[in-house]
Amino acid sequence: MSNYFYDMVPREELERLPYLPTMGEFVQWMEKTYADMPALSDLTNTITYKEFGERIARRRAVIEGLGLPKGAHIAIFDRNSQNAIELFLAVTSAGYVAMNLPASLPEMALIGSCMKFDIAALFVRDEFKPLTAKLQGVKVLPASSIAEEGVPATVVDPDQPAAIFFTGGTTGTPKGAVLSHRAFMRGSFNAIFKPGKVIGVHRYIALLPLSHVFGAIAGLMGCFYTGNLMHTCEDMKATIGKLPMIKPTLLVIVPGICDILAGLCKMYGPQFLGGNLRMIISGAANVPPRLVDIFTKLGVEFCFGYGLTETANLTSANADAITHPTSIGKVYPGQEVRIVDGELQVKGDNVFSGYYKDPEKTAEAFTEDGWFRTGDLMRIDEDGFLYITGRIKNLIILANGENVSPESLEEPFYADPCVRDAMVKEDELNGAPVIAVEILPFMPAFEGKPWEEVTAYMDALVKKINDTLPSTHRILKVTVRTEDFKRTGSMKVARV
């Protein structure tokens, strides 16, 4: 095992951070270890870890009072509030299976999700209560529900389910990835690894939806595992406007939010970030090198990596973004990886149990000898750094039968500081199939210039890239977009 991650954190701090395989053990350890340290704040009230643990115990009492069998599925339909955070930790530490539902879920999707995932009880935010009127067979309670007295955490087998997260819903019906306690906690333990001191030194903000595994593990659990302070976020736009007041030291965000923050810094100056920001951890989508450059110049360390819902979010991470700006980093502890026919395959504690009530898709996700098939094409260099070269399902098949990865053709576009996003795809030109690209310019780079200069720059960029490619791989159709791409919930470019 490489010491890449273990060498990031001071040894005396690592010795205080055990790997705990269940949520019940974790919540009790967290409360005891960080008792008097600040845990959670909404900018009006801040509670300590002792108070946080006591409130989670009182939430468990409400859950236990529902009379549901252990292992029943309990959903949380809220924004990133104190209620939602406490409920998630309470449900999982009480021996039930938690599911955070996206705050944007419309009524029929809510009903469908409750049916598909056998939701027995639903804790709902007051403003969302009207959407639950047609639910049948589901116990609906206010998200604010809390008892006078708490009850202890439940002892569970680490391989029992802890949570279900939506995945794969960008091009079809969402699946529910089941994460056991062991998998969820392995991902959470991996989230402790960041350069420098990690215990009680950071202020986080829960900017990413807790229904997304990146927000739940890299954000929420990464914060609490290391005894840091988490600020709630019930309105992302309003919370971003309060950055000067919150003064975060660490942000866990997707590249789309990084772009927004870069634009706000250009408009209002670096002080907009609050003056204390030391680190950004970004993921869930491609991270253009220009973002690394922008924030490095602002004195902010930029880290990013790779993971899937099915691997408890964190598979690899890169703390050397300056020297390896296009790599997704090295593999976290507690797992094995191999590359077979170009595809990255993973085995370890962090791998999910399967897709809920979907044995066919679950079987397709694993090899005969039990490795999870990520579907991502990778290469690894001599120093152990991973690089994404494409995604199997996105491959373009040329007339000569050769496979071309659109992601590999997109990489040089992302390396250009004047490109915000790019999507390579198969298209038609004069009735014949061709490789095409749609480019979204990074408009601050063209400030004050006419649109003709923008399109001329992009045409020249395509020609420059084509000159490096075999004739069969060249891009023959170019579209320079004036509007943003359609995006997924994690702000990735949606391939439609």
Coordinates of C-alpha atoms in Angstrom, one line a residue:
M1 CA 0.0 0.0 0.0
S2 CA 1.4 3.4 -1.0
N3 CA 1.9 5.9 1.8
Y4 CA 0.5 8.7 -0.5
F5 CA -2.6 9.3 1.7
Y6 CA -1.1 8.4 5.1
D7 CA 1.7 10.9 4.5
M8 CA -0.7 13.7 3.9
V9 CA -2.0 13.9 7.5
P10 CA 0.3 14.4 10.6
R11 CA 0.9 11.0 12.3
E12 CA -0.4 12.2 15.7
E13 CA -3.7 13.1 14.1
L14 CA -3.9 9.8 12.1
E15 CA -3.6 7.9 15.4
R16 CA -6.7 9.6 16.7
L17 CA -8.8 8.7 13.6
P18 CA -9.8 5.0 13.7
Y19 CA -11.7 3.3 10.9
L20 CA -15.1 2.5 12.3
P21 CA -17.2 0.1 10.3
T22 CA -20.8 1.1 11.4
M23 CA -22.7 4.4 11.7
G24 CA -23.7 3.6 15.3
E25 CA -20.1 3.2 16.4
F26 CA -19.1 6.3 14.5
V27 CA -21.8 8.6 15.9
Q28 CA -21.0 7.6 19.5
W29 CA -17.3 7.9 18.9
M30 CA -17.8 11.3 17.3
E31 CA -19.8 12.7 20.2
K32 CA -17.3 11.5 22.8
T33 CA -14.1 12.4 20.9
Y34 CA -15.1 15.9 19.9
A35 CA -17.5 16.7 22.8
D36 CA -16.9 20.4 23.3
M37 CA -15.9 21.3 19.8
P38 CA -18.4 23.2 17.5
A39 CA -20.2 20.8 15.2
L40 CA -23.1 22.4 13.4
S41 CA -24.1 26.0 12.7
D42 CA -26.8 27.9 10.8
L43 CA -25.1 31.3 11.4
T44 CA -27.6 32.0 14.2
N45 CA -27.0 29.0 16.5
T46 CA -24.0 26.7 16.8
I47 CA -24.1 23.4 18.7
T48 CA -21.2 21.3 20.0
Y49 CA -20.5 17.7 19.1
K50 CA -21.9 16.7 22.5
E51 CA -25.2 18.5 21.8
F52 CA -25.2 17.2 18.3
G53 CA -24.9 13.6 19.5
E54 CA -27.6 14.1 22.1
R55 CA -30.0 15.5 19.4
I56 CA -29.2 12.6 17.1
A57 CA -30.1 10.3 20.0
R58 CA -33.4 12.1 20.5
R59 CA -34.1 11.8 16.8
R60 CA -33.5 8.0 17.1
A61 CA -36.1 7.9 19.9
V62 CA -38.7 9.2 17.4
I63 CA -37.7 6.7 14.8
E64 CA -37.8 3.8 17.3
G65 CA -41.3 4.9 18.3
L66 CA -42.6 4.3 14.8
G67 CA -42.6 0.5 15.4
L68 CA -40.9 -0.3 12.2
P69 CA -38.8 -3.5 11.9
K70 CA -35.0 -2.9 11.9
G71 CA -33.7 -2.5 8.4
A72 CA -36.9 -0.7 7.2
H73 CA -36.3 2.2 4.7
I74 CA -36.8 5.7 6.0
A75 CA -36.5 8.7 3.6
I76 CA -35.6 12.3 4.4
F77 CA -37.2 15.0 2.1
D78 CA -35.6 18.3 3.1
R79 CA -33.0 20.8 2.1
N80 CA -29.5 20.7 3.7
S81 CA -30.8 21.7 7.1
Q82 CA -29.9 20.8 10.6
N83 CA -33.0 18.6 10.7
A84 CA -31.9 16.7 7.6
I85 CA -28.3 16.2 8.8
E86 CA -29.4 14.9 12.2
L87 CA -32.0 12.6 10.8
F88 CA -29.6 11.0 8.4
L89 CA -27.2 10.2 11.2
A90 CA -30.1 9.1 13.4
V91 CA -31.7 6.7 10.9
T92 CA -28.5 5.0 10.0
S93 CA -27.3 4.7 13.6
A94 CA -30.6 3.3 14.7
G95 CA -30.3 0.3 12.4
Y96 CA -32.6 1.5 9.6
V97 CA -31.8 2.3 6.0
A98 CA -31.7 6.0 5.1
M99 CA -32.5 7.6 1.8
N100 CA -32.0 11.3 1.2
L101 CA -34.5 12.5 -1.5
P102 CA -33.6 15.4 -3.7
A103 CA -35.3 18.7 -2.7
S104 CA -36.3 19.2 -6.3
L105 CA -38.3 16.0 -6.5
P106 CA -41.8 16.7 -8.0
E107 CA -45.0 15.0 -6.6
M108 CA -45.2 12.1 -9.0
A109 CA -41.5 11.3 -8.7
L110 CA -41.8 11.4 -4.9
I111 CA -44.6 8.9 -5.0
G112 CA -42.7 6.7 -7.5
S113 CA -39.6 6.8 -5.4
C114 CA -41.4 5.8 -2.2
M115 CA -43.0 2.9 -4.1
K116 CA -39.9 1.7 -5.9
F117 CA -37.6 1.9 -2.8
D118 CA -40.2 0.6 -0.3
I119 CA -40.1 3.7 1.9
A120 CA -41.9 2.9 5.2
A121 CA -41.6 6.4 6.7
L122 CA -40.8 9.8 5.4
F123 CA -39.5 12.9 7.3
V124 CA -40.6 15.9 5.4
R125 CA -39.8 19.6 5.4
D126 CA -42.9 21.7 6.0
E127 CA -42.8 23.5 2.6
F128 CA -42.7 20.0 0.9
K129 CA -45.6 18.6 2.9
P130 CA -48.3 19.3 0.2
L131 CA -46.3 16.9 -2.1
T132 CA -47.0 14.0 0.2
A133 CA -50.8 14.2 0.2
K134 CA -51.2 11.3 -2.2
L135 CA -48.7 9.0 -0.5
Q136 CA -50.2 5.7 0.6
G137 CA -48.8 3.2 3.1
V138 CA -46.0 5.6 4.2
K139 CA -45.8 7.2 7.7
V140 CA -45.2 10.9 7.1
L141 CA -43.6 13.0 9.9
P142 CA -42.3 16.5 10.1
A143 CA -38.5 16.8 9.6
S144 CA -38.4 18.8 12.9
S145 CA -39.6 15.7 14.9
I146 CA -37.4 15.2 18.0
A147 CA -38.1 13.5 21.4
E148 CA -37.4 14.7 24.9
E149 CA -35.1 11.9 25.7
G150 CA -32.6 10.0 23.5
V151 CA -32.0 6.3 22.9
P152 CA -28.6 4.6 22.2
A153 CA -27.4 3.6 18.8
T154 CA -28.2 0.1 17.6
V155 CA -25.5 -2.6 17.1
V156 CA -25.6 -3.8 13.5
D157 CA -23.6 -6.1 11.3
P158 CA -21.2 -3.9 9.2
D159 CA -22.5 -5.6 6.0
Q160 CA -26.1 -4.6 6.7
P161 CA -27.5 -1.8 4.4
A162 CA -27.0 1.7 5.7
A163 CA -28.2 3.9 2.9
I164 CA -29.5 4.0 -0.6
F165 CA -28.4 6.6 -3.1
F166 CA -29.7 7.5 -6.5
T167 CA -27.4 6.7 -9.4
G168 CA -27.4 6.5 -13.2
G169 CA -30.5 8.7 -13.6
T170 CA -29.0 11.1 -16.3
T171 CA -30.0 9.0 -19.3
G172 CA -32.7 6.7 -18.0
T173 CA -34.6 5.6 -14.9
P174 CA -32.6 6.2 -11.7
K175 CA -31.3 3.1 -9.9
G176 CA -30.8 2.9 -6.1
A177 CA -27.3 1.9 -5.1
V178 CA -27.3 0.1 -1.7
L179 CA -24.3 1.0 0.5
S180 CA -23.7 -1.2 3.5
H181 CA -22.4 0.3 6.8
R182 CA -18.9 -1.0 5.9
A183 CA -18.9 0.6 2.4
F184 CA -20.3 3.9 3.6
M185 CA -17.9 4.1 6.5
R186 CA -14.9 3.1 4.3
G187 CA -15.8 6.0 2.0
S188 CA -16.2 8.3 5.0
F189 CA -12.8 7.2 6.4
N190 CA -11.2 7.9 3.0
A191 CA -12.6 11.4 3.3
I192 CA -10.3 12.3 6.2
F193 CA -7.2 12.4 3.9
K194 CA -6.3 15.9 3.0
P195 CA -3.0 17.7 3.0
G196 CA -2.0 19.1 6.4
K197 CA -3.8 19.1 9.8
V198 CA -7.4 17.9 9.6
I199 CA -8.8 17.7 13.1
G200 CA -10.8 20.7 14.2
V201 CA -9.2 23.2 11.8
H202 CA -11.7 23.6 9.1
R203 CA -15.1 25.3 8.5
Y204 CA -17.2 23.5 5.9
I205 CA -20.5 24.4 4.2
A206 CA -23.0 21.7 3.2
L207 CA -23.3 23.2 -0.3
L208 CA -23.9 19.9 -2.2
P209 CA -27.2 18.0 -1.9
L210 CA -27.0 15.3 0.7
S211 CA -29.0 13.1 -1.8
H212 CA -25.7 13.0 -3.8
V213 CA -23.1 10.6 -2.5
F214 CA -20.3 13.3 -2.9
G215 CA -22.1 15.7 -0.7
A216 CA -22.9 13.1 1.9
I217 CA -19.5 11.4 2.1
A218 CA -16.8 13.8 1.0
G219 CA -18.6 16.8 2.5
L220 CA -20.7 15.8 5.5
M221 CA -18.9 12.7 6.8
G222 CA -15.5 14.1 5.9
C223 CA -16.2 17.1 8.1
F224 CA -17.6 15.1 11.1
Y225 CA -15.0 12.4 11.0
T226 CA -12.3 15.1 11.7
G227 CA -14.2 17.1 14.2
N228 CA -14.7 20.2 12.0
L229 CA -17.6 22.7 11.9
M230 CA -20.3 22.3 9.3
H231 CA -22.5 25.2 8.2
T232 CA -26.0 24.2 6.9
C233 CA -27.2 25.3 3.5
E234 CA -30.9 25.6 2.8
D235 CA -30.5 27.9 -0.2
M236 CA -27.3 27.5 -2.2
K237 CA -27.5 30.9 -3.9
A238 CA -28.1 32.7 -0.5
T239 CA -25.4 30.7 1.2
I240 CA -22.8 31.6 -1.5
G241 CA -23.7 35.2 -0.9
K242 CA -22.8 34.7 2.8
L243 CA -19.3 33.4 2.1
P244 CA -17.7 36.6 3.4
M245 CA -19.6 36.1 6.7
I246 CA -19.1 32.3 7.0
K247 CA -15.4 32.5 6.1
P248 CA -15.0 28.9 5.1
T249 CA -11.6 27.3 5.1
L250 CA -12.5 24.2 3.0
L251 CA -15.2 23.8 0.3
V252 CA -16.4 20.4 -1.1
I253 CA -18.0 21.4 -4.4
V254 CA -18.4 20.4 -8.1
P255 CA -16.5 22.2 -10.9
G256 CA -19.7 24.1 -11.9
I257 CA -19.7 25.8 -8.5
C258 CA -16.0 26.4 -8.8
D259 CA -16.7 28.3 -12.0
I260 CA -19.3 30.4 -10.3
L261 CA -17.0 31.3 -7.5
A262 CA -14.2 32.1 -9.9
G263 CA -16.6 34.6 -11.6
L264 CA -17.7 36.1 -8.4
C265 CA -14.0 36.6 -7.3
K266 CA -13.3 38.3 -10.6
M267 CA -16.3 40.6 -10.0
Y268 CA -15.9 41.4 -6.3
G269 CA -12.3 40.4 -5.6
P270 CA -10.8 37.4 -3.8
Q271 CA -12.2 38.7 -0.5
F272 CA -15.6 37.4 -1.6
L273 CA -14.4 33.9 -0.5
G274 CA -14.2 35.2 3.1
G275 CA -10.4 35.5 3.3
N276 CA -9.8 32.2 5.0
L277 CA -10.3 29.6 2.2
R278 CA -7.4 27.2 2.1
M279 CA -8.6 24.2 0.2
I280 CA -11.2 23.2 -2.5
I281 CA -12.0 19.5 -2.9
S282 CA -13.8 19.1 -6.3
G283 CA -15.3 16.1 -8.0
A284 CA -18.3 14.5 -9.7
A285 CA -17.3 16.1 -13.1
N286 CA -14.2 16.9 -15.1
V287 CA -12.0 19.6 -13.5
P288 CA -10.4 21.9 -16.1
P289 CA -6.8 22.8 -15.4
R290 CA -7.7 26.5 -15.7
L291 CA -9.7 26.2 -12.4
V292 CA -6.7 24.8 -10.7
D293 CA -4.7 27.7 -12.0
I294 CA -7.3 30.3 -11.0
F295 CA -7.6 29.1 -7.4
T296 CA -3.9 28.4 -7.0
K297 CA -3.2 32.0 -7.8
L298 CA -5.7 33.0 -5.1
G299 CA -3.7 30.9 -2.6
V300 CA -6.3 28.1 -2.4
E301 CA -5.0 24.5 -2.6
F302 CA -7.0 22.5 -5.2
C303 CA -7.6 18.8 -4.8
F304 CA -9.8 16.5 -6.9
G305 CA -10.4 12.9 -7.6
Y306 CA -12.7 10.2 -8.9
G307 CA -15.5 8.0 -7.5
L308 CA -18.9 6.6 -8.2
T309 CA -22.0 6.1 -6.0
E310 CA -21.3 2.4 -6.3
T311 CA -17.8 2.8 -4.7
A312 CA -19.0 5.0 -1.8
N313 CA -17.9 8.1 -3.7
L314 CA -14.1 8.0 -3.1
T315 CA -12.0 5.7 -5.3
S316 CA -9.0 8.0 -6.0
A317 CA -7.8 11.5 -5.2
N318 CA -5.2 13.9 -6.4
A319 CA -3.4 16.2 -4.0
D320 CA -0.8 17.1 -6.6
A321 CA -3.0 19.1 -9.0
I322 CA -0.2 21.4 -10.0
T323 CA 2.2 18.7 -11.1
H324 CA -0.5 16.3 -12.4
P325 CA -3.4 18.5 -13.5
T326 CA -5.1 15.9 -15.7
S327 CA -4.9 12.9 -13.3
I328 CA -7.6 11.7 -11.0
G329 CA -4.9 10.8 -8.5
K330 CA -4.0 7.6 -6.7
V331 CA -6.2 4.9 -5.3
Y332 CA -7.5 5.2 -1.7
P333 CA -6.7 2.6 1.0
G334 CA -9.0 -0.3 1.6
Q335 CA -9.6 -1.3 -2.0
E336 CA -7.9 -3.0 -5.0
V337 CA -8.1 -1.9 -8.6
R338 CA -7.2 -3.5 -11.9
I339 CA -7.5 -2.4 -15.5
V340 CA -9.0 -5.0 -17.9
D341 CA -9.3 -4.2 -21.6
G342 CA -8.9 -0.6 -20.6
E343 CA -11.7 -0.6 -18.0
L344 CA -11.0 0.2 -14.3
Q345 CA -12.4 -2.5 -12.0
V346 CA -12.6 -2.2 -8.2
K347 CA -12.8 -4.5 -5.3
G348 CA -12.9 -3.6 -1.6
D349 CA -14.8 -2.5 1.5
N350 CA -16.1 0.5 -0.3
V351 CA -18.0 -1.3 -3.1
F352 CA -21.8 -1.2 -3.0
S353 CA -24.0 -4.3 -2.3
G354 CA -26.1 -3.9 -5.5
Y355 CA -28.9 -2.0 -7.0
Y356 CA -32.1 -2.2 -5.0
K357 CA -34.6 -4.7 -6.4
D358 CA -32.6 -4.9 -9.7
P359 CA -30.7 -8.2 -9.8
E360 CA -30.2 -8.0 -13.5
K361 CA -28.4 -4.6 -13.4
T362 CA -26.5 -5.7 -10.3
A363 CA -25.2 -8.8 -12.1
E364 CA -24.1 -6.7 -15.1
A365 CA -22.2 -4.4 -12.7
F366 CA -19.8 -7.2 -11.6
T367 CA -17.4 -9.6 -13.3
E368 CA -17.7 -13.3 -12.7
D369 CA -14.9 -13.1 -10.2
G370 CA -16.5 -10.3 -8.2
W371 CA -14.9 -7.1 -9.3
F372 CA -17.1 -4.0 -9.8
R373 CA -17.0 -2.8 -13.4
T374 CA -16.8 1.0 -13.3
G375 CA -17.4 1.4 -17.1
D376 CA -14.6 4.0 -17.2
L377 CA -11.6 3.6 -19.4
M378 CA -8.3 4.3 -17.6
R379 CA -4.6 4.3 -17.8
I380 CA -2.1 4.4 -15.0
D381 CA 1.4 5.9 -15.1
E382 CA 4.6 4.6 -13.6
D383 CA 4.0 6.7 -10.4
G384 CA 0.6 5.2 -9.8
F385 CA -1.5 8.2 -11.0
L386 CA -4.7 7.3 -12.8
Y387 CA -6.0 9.0 -15.9
I388 CA -9.5 8.7 -17.4
T389 CA -9.4 8.0 -21.1
G390 CA -13.1 7.6 -21.7
R391 CA -16.3 5.8 -20.8
I392 CA -17.3 2.5 -22.5
K393 CA -20.9 3.5 -23.1
N394 CA -19.8 6.7 -24.9
L395 CA -17.4 5.1 -27.4
I396 CA -17.8 6.2 -31.0
I397 CA -17.4 3.4 -33.5
L398 CA -15.8 4.6 -36.7
A399 CA -16.5 3.3 -40.2
N400 CA -13.3 1.2 -40.0
G401 CA -14.5 -0.5 -36.8
E402 CA -12.2 1.4 -34.5
N403 CA -13.4 2.7 -31.2
V404 CA -12.8 6.3 -30.3
S405 CA -13.3 7.7 -26.8
P406 CA -15.0 11.2 -26.9
E407 CA -13.4 12.0 -23.6
S408 CA -9.9 11.5 -25.0
L409 CA -10.7 14.0 -27.7
E410 CA -12.2 16.4 -25.2
E411 CA -9.1 16.5 -23.0
P412 CA -7.1 19.0 -25.1
F413 CA -10.1 21.3 -25.1
Y414 CA -10.3 21.3 -21.3
A415 CA -6.6 22.1 -21.2
D416 CA -7.3 25.4 -23.0
P417 CA -8.1 28.3 -20.6
C418 CA -10.6 29.7 -23.1
V419 CA -12.9 26.7 -23.0
R420 CA -15.4 26.2 -20.2
D421 CA -16.8 22.9 -21.4
A422 CA -16.8 20.7 -24.5
M423 CA -18.7 17.6 -25.7
V424 CA -17.5 15.4 -28.5
K425 CA -20.1 13.2 -30.1
E426 CA -21.0 11.4 -33.3
D427 CA -23.1 13.6 -35.7
E428 CA -23.9 14.0 -39.4
L429 CA -22.5 16.3 -42.0
N430 CA -23.9 16.3 -45.6
G431 CA -25.6 13.0 -44.8
A432 CA -22.4 11.2 -43.6
P433 CA -21.4 10.3 -40.0
V434 CA -18.7 12.5 -38.5
I435 CA -17.1 13.3 -35.2
A436 CA -18.4 16.6 -33.9
V437 CA -17.7 18.9 -31.0
E438 CA -19.8 21.4 -29.1
I439 CA -17.8 24.0 -27.3
L440 CA -18.9 26.3 -24.5
P441 CA -16.4 29.2 -24.3
F442 CA -15.1 30.6 -21.0
M443 CA -16.4 34.1 -21.8
P444 CA -14.4 36.0 -19.3
A445 CA -11.4 35.2 -21.5
F446 CA -13.0 37.1 -24.4
E447 CA -14.2 40.1 -22.4
G448 CA -15.0 43.0 -24.8
K449 CA -14.3 41.0 -27.9
P450 CA -16.9 40.4 -30.7
W451 CA -18.5 37.0 -31.1
E452 CA -16.7 36.5 -34.4
E453 CA -13.4 36.5 -32.5
V454 CA -14.7 33.8 -30.2
T455 CA -15.8 31.5 -33.0
A456 CA -12.6 32.2 -34.9
Y457 CA -10.5 31.2 -31.8
M458 CA -12.5 28.0 -31.4
D459 CA -12.1 27.1 -35.1
A460 CA -8.4 27.6 -34.8
L461 CA -8.3 25.5 -31.7
V462 CA -10.1 22.6 -33.4
K463 CA -7.6 22.8 -36.3
K464 CA -4.7 22.8 -33.9
I465 CA -6.1 19.7 -32.1
N466 CA -7.0 18.0 -35.4
D467 CA -3.4 18.4 -36.5
T468 CA -2.3 16.1 -33.7
L469 CA -4.9 13.4 -34.5
P470 CA -5.1 10.5 -37.1
S471 CA -7.2 11.4 -40.1
T472 CA -9.9 9.0 -38.9
H473 CA -10.2 10.8 -35.5
R474 CA -10.4 14.3 -36.7
I475 CA -13.3 16.6 -35.7
L476 CA -15.2 17.7 -38.8
K477 CA -18.2 19.6 -37.3
V478 CA -17.9 22.4 -34.8
T479 CA -20.6 24.2 -32.8
V480 CA -19.7 27.1 -30.5
R481 CA -22.5 27.4 -27.9
T482 CA -24.1 30.6 -26.7
E483 CA -26.1 28.8 -24.0
D484 CA -25.0 26.3 -21.4
F485 CA -25.2 22.6 -21.8
K486 CA -28.0 20.6 -20.3
R487 CA -26.5 19.4 -17.0
T488 CA -27.0 16.6 -14.5
G489 CA -27.7 17.1 -10.8
S490 CA -24.0 17.1 -10.2
M491 CA -23.6 19.8 -12.9
K492 CA -21.8 17.4 -15.4
V493 CA -22.5 18.0 -19.1
A494 CA -25.4 15.6 -19.9
R495 CA -24.7 13.5 -22.9
V496 CA -28.1 13.3 -24.6

